[in-house]
PDB file of C-alpha atoms in Angstrom:
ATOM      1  CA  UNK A 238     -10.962 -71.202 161.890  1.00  0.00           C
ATOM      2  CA  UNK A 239     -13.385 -73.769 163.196  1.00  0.00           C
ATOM      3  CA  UNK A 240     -12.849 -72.058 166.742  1.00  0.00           C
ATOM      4  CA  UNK A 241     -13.552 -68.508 165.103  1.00  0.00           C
ATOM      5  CA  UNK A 242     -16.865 -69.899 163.922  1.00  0.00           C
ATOM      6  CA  UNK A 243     -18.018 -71.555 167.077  1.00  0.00           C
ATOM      7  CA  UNK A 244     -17.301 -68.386 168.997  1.00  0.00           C
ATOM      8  CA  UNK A 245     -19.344 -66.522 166.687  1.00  0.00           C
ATOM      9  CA  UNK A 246     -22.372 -68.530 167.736  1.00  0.00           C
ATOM     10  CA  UNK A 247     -21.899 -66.819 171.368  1.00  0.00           C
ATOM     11  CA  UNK A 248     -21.983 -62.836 169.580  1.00  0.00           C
ATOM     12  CA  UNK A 249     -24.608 -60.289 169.476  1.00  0.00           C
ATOM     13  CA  UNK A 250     -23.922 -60.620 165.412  1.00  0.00           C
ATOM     14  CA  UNK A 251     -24.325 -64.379 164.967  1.00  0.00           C
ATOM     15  CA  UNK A 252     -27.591 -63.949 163.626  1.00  0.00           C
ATOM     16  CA  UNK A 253     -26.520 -61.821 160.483  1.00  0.00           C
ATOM     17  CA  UNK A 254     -23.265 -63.535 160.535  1.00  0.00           C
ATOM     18  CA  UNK A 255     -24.715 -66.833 159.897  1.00  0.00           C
ATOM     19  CA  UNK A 256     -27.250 -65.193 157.701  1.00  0.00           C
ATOM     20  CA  UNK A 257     -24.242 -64.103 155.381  1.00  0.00           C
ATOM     21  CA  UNK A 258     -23.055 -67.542 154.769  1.00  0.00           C
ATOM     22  CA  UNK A 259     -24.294 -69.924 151.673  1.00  0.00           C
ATOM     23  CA  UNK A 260     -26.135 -72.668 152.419  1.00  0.00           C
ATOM     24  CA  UNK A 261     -25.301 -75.858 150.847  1.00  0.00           C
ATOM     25  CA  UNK A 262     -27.648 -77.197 148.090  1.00  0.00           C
ATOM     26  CA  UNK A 263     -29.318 -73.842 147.868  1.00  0.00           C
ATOM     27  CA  UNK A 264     -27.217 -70.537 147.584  1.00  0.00           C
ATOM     28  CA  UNK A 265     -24.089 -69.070 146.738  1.00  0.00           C
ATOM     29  CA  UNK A 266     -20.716 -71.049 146.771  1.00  0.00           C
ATOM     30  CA  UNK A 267     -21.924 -74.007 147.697  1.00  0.00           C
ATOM     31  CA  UNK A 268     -25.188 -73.698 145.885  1.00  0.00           C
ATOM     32  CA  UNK A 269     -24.291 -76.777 143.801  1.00  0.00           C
ATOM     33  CA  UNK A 270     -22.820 -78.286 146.664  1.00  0.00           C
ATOM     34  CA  UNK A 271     -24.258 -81.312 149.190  1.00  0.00           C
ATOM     35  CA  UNK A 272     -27.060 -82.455 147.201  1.00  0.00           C
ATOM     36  CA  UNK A 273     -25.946 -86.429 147.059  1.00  0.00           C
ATOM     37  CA  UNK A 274     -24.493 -86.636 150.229  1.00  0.00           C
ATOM     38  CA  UNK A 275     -27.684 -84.860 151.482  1.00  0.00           C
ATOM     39  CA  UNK A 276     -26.359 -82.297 153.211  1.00  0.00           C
ATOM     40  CA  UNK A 277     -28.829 -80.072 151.184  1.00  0.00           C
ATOM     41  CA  UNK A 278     -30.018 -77.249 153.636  1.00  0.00           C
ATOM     42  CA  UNK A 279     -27.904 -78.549 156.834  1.00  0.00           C
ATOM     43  CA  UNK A 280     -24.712 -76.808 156.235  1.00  0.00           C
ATOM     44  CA  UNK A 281     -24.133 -73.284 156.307  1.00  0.00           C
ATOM     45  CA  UNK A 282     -20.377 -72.413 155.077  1.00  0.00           C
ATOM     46  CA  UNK A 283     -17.832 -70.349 152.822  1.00  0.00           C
ATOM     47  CA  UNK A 284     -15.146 -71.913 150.606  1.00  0.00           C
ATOM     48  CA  UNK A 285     -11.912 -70.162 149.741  1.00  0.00           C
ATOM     49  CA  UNK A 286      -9.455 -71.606 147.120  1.00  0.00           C
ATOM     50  CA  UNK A 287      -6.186 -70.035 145.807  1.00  0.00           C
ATOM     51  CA  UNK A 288      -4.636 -70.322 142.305  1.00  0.00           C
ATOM     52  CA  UNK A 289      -1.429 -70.186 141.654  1.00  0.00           C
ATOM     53  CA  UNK A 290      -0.035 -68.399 139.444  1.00  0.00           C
ATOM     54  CA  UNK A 291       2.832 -68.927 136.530  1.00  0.00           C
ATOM     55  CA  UNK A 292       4.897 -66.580 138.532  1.00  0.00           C
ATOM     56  CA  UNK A 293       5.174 -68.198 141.290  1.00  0.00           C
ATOM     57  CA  UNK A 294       7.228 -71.470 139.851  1.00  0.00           C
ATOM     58  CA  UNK A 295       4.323 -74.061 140.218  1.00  0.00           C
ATOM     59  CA  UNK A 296       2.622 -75.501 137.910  1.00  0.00           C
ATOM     60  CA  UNK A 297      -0.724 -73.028 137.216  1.00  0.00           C
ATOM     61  CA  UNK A 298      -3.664 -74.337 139.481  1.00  0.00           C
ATOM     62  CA  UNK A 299      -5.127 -75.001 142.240  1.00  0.00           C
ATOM     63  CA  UNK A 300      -2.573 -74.642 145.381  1.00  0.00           C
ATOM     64  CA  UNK A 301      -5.175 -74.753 147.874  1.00  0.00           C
ATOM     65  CA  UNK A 302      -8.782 -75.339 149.035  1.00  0.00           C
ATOM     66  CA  UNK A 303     -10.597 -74.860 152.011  1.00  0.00           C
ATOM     67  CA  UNK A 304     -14.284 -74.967 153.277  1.00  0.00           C
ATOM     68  CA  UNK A 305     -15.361 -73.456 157.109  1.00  0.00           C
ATOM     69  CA  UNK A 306     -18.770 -74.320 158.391  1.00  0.00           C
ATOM     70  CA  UNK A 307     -21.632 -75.171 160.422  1.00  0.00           C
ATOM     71  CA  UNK A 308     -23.764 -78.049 160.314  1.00  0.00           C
ATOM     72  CA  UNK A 309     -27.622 -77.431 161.559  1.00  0.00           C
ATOM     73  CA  UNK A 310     -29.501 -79.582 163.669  1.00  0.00           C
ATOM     74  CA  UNK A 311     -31.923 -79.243 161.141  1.00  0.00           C
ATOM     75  CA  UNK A 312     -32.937 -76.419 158.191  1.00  0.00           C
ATOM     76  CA  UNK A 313     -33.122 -73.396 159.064  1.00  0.00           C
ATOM     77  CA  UNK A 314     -31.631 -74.553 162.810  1.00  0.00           C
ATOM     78  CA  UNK A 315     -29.304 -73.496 165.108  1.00  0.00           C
ATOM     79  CA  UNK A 316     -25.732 -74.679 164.102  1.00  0.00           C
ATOM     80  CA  UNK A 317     -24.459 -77.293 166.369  1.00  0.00           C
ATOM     81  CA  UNK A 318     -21.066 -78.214 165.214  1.00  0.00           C
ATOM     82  CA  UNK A 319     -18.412 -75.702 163.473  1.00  0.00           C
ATOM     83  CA  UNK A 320     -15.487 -76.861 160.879  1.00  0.00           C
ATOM     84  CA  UNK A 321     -12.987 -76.452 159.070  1.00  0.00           C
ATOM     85  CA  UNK A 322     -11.548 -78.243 156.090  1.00  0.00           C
ATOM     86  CA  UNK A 323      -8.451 -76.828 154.357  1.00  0.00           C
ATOM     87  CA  UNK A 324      -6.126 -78.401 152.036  1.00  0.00           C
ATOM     88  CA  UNK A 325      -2.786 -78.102 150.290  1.00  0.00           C
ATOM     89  CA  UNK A 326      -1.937 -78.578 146.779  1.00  0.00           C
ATOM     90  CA  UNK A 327      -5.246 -80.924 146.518  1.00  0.00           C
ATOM     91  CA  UNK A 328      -4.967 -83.650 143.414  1.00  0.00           C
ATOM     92  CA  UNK A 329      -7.863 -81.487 141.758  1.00  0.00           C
ATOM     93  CA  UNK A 330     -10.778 -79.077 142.120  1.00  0.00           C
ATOM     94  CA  UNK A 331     -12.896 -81.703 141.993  1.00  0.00           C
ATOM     95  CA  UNK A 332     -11.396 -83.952 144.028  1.00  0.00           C
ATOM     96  CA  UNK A 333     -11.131 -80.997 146.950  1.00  0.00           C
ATOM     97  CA  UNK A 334     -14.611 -80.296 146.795  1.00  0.00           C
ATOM     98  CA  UNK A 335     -15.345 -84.179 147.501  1.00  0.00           C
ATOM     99  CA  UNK A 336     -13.212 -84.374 149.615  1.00  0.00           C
ATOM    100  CA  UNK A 337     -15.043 -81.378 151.608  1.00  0.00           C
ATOM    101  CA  UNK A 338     -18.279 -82.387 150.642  1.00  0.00           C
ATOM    102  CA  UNK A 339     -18.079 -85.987 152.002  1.00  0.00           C
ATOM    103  CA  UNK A 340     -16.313 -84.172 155.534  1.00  0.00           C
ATOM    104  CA  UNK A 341     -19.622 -82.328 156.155  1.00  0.00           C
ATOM    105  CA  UNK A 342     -21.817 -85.419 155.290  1.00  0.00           C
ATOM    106  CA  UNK A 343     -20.407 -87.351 158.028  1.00  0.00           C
ATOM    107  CA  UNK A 344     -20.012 -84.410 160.132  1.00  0.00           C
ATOM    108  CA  UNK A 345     -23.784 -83.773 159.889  1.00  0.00           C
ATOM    109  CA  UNK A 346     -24.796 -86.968 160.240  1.00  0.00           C
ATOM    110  CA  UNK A 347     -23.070 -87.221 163.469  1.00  0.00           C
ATOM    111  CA  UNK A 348     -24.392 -83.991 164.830  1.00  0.00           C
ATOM    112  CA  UNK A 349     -28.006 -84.988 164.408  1.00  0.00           C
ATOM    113  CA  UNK A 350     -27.647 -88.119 165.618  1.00  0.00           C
TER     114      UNK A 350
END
């Protein structure tokens, strides 16, 4: 996934591909996403999860979790390092999106720096 995304920086559609994605702290998905880690406005991504249902012999839940990105330079920049963060059977909802949350903090911190 996180190769998919960096070779869409290199397309004549990266522009409005990029422009489709939510933007952490700000806008869809991930909206509520980034603020304390301050990742606010430096991460452009979509998240994916799957439930599983009764039928399938599992406990009803969450089976999996996953969050593909970009991290900016700055807002509004160019992205400068693509991700992917996908997990199996994660301990909780909550404890996935931390878990993805705290991966792009450090991620973006080492891009800009």
């Amino acid at each position: 996934m996180a190769e998919y995304l960096a070779q869409m920086t290199a397309t004549p559609y990266a522009e409005d591909f990029t422009a489709s994605l939510a933007v952490m702290g700000r806008s869809g998905t991930l909206r509520s996403r980034g603020r304390r880690e301050g990742t606010a406005g430096l991460v452009l991504g979509k998240t994916g999860t799957h439930l599983t249902p009764k039928s399938e012999g599992y406990p009803r839940g969450m089976r999996s979790s996953a969050l593909s990105e970009y991290c900016l330079a700055e807002p509004e920049g160019a992205p400068v390092v693509a991700f992917s963060v996908m997990q199996e059977r994660p301990e909780s909802k909550a404890a996935a999106k931390d878990l993805e949350d705290q991966v792009a903090a450090l991620l973006s911190r080492w891009a800009v720096s």
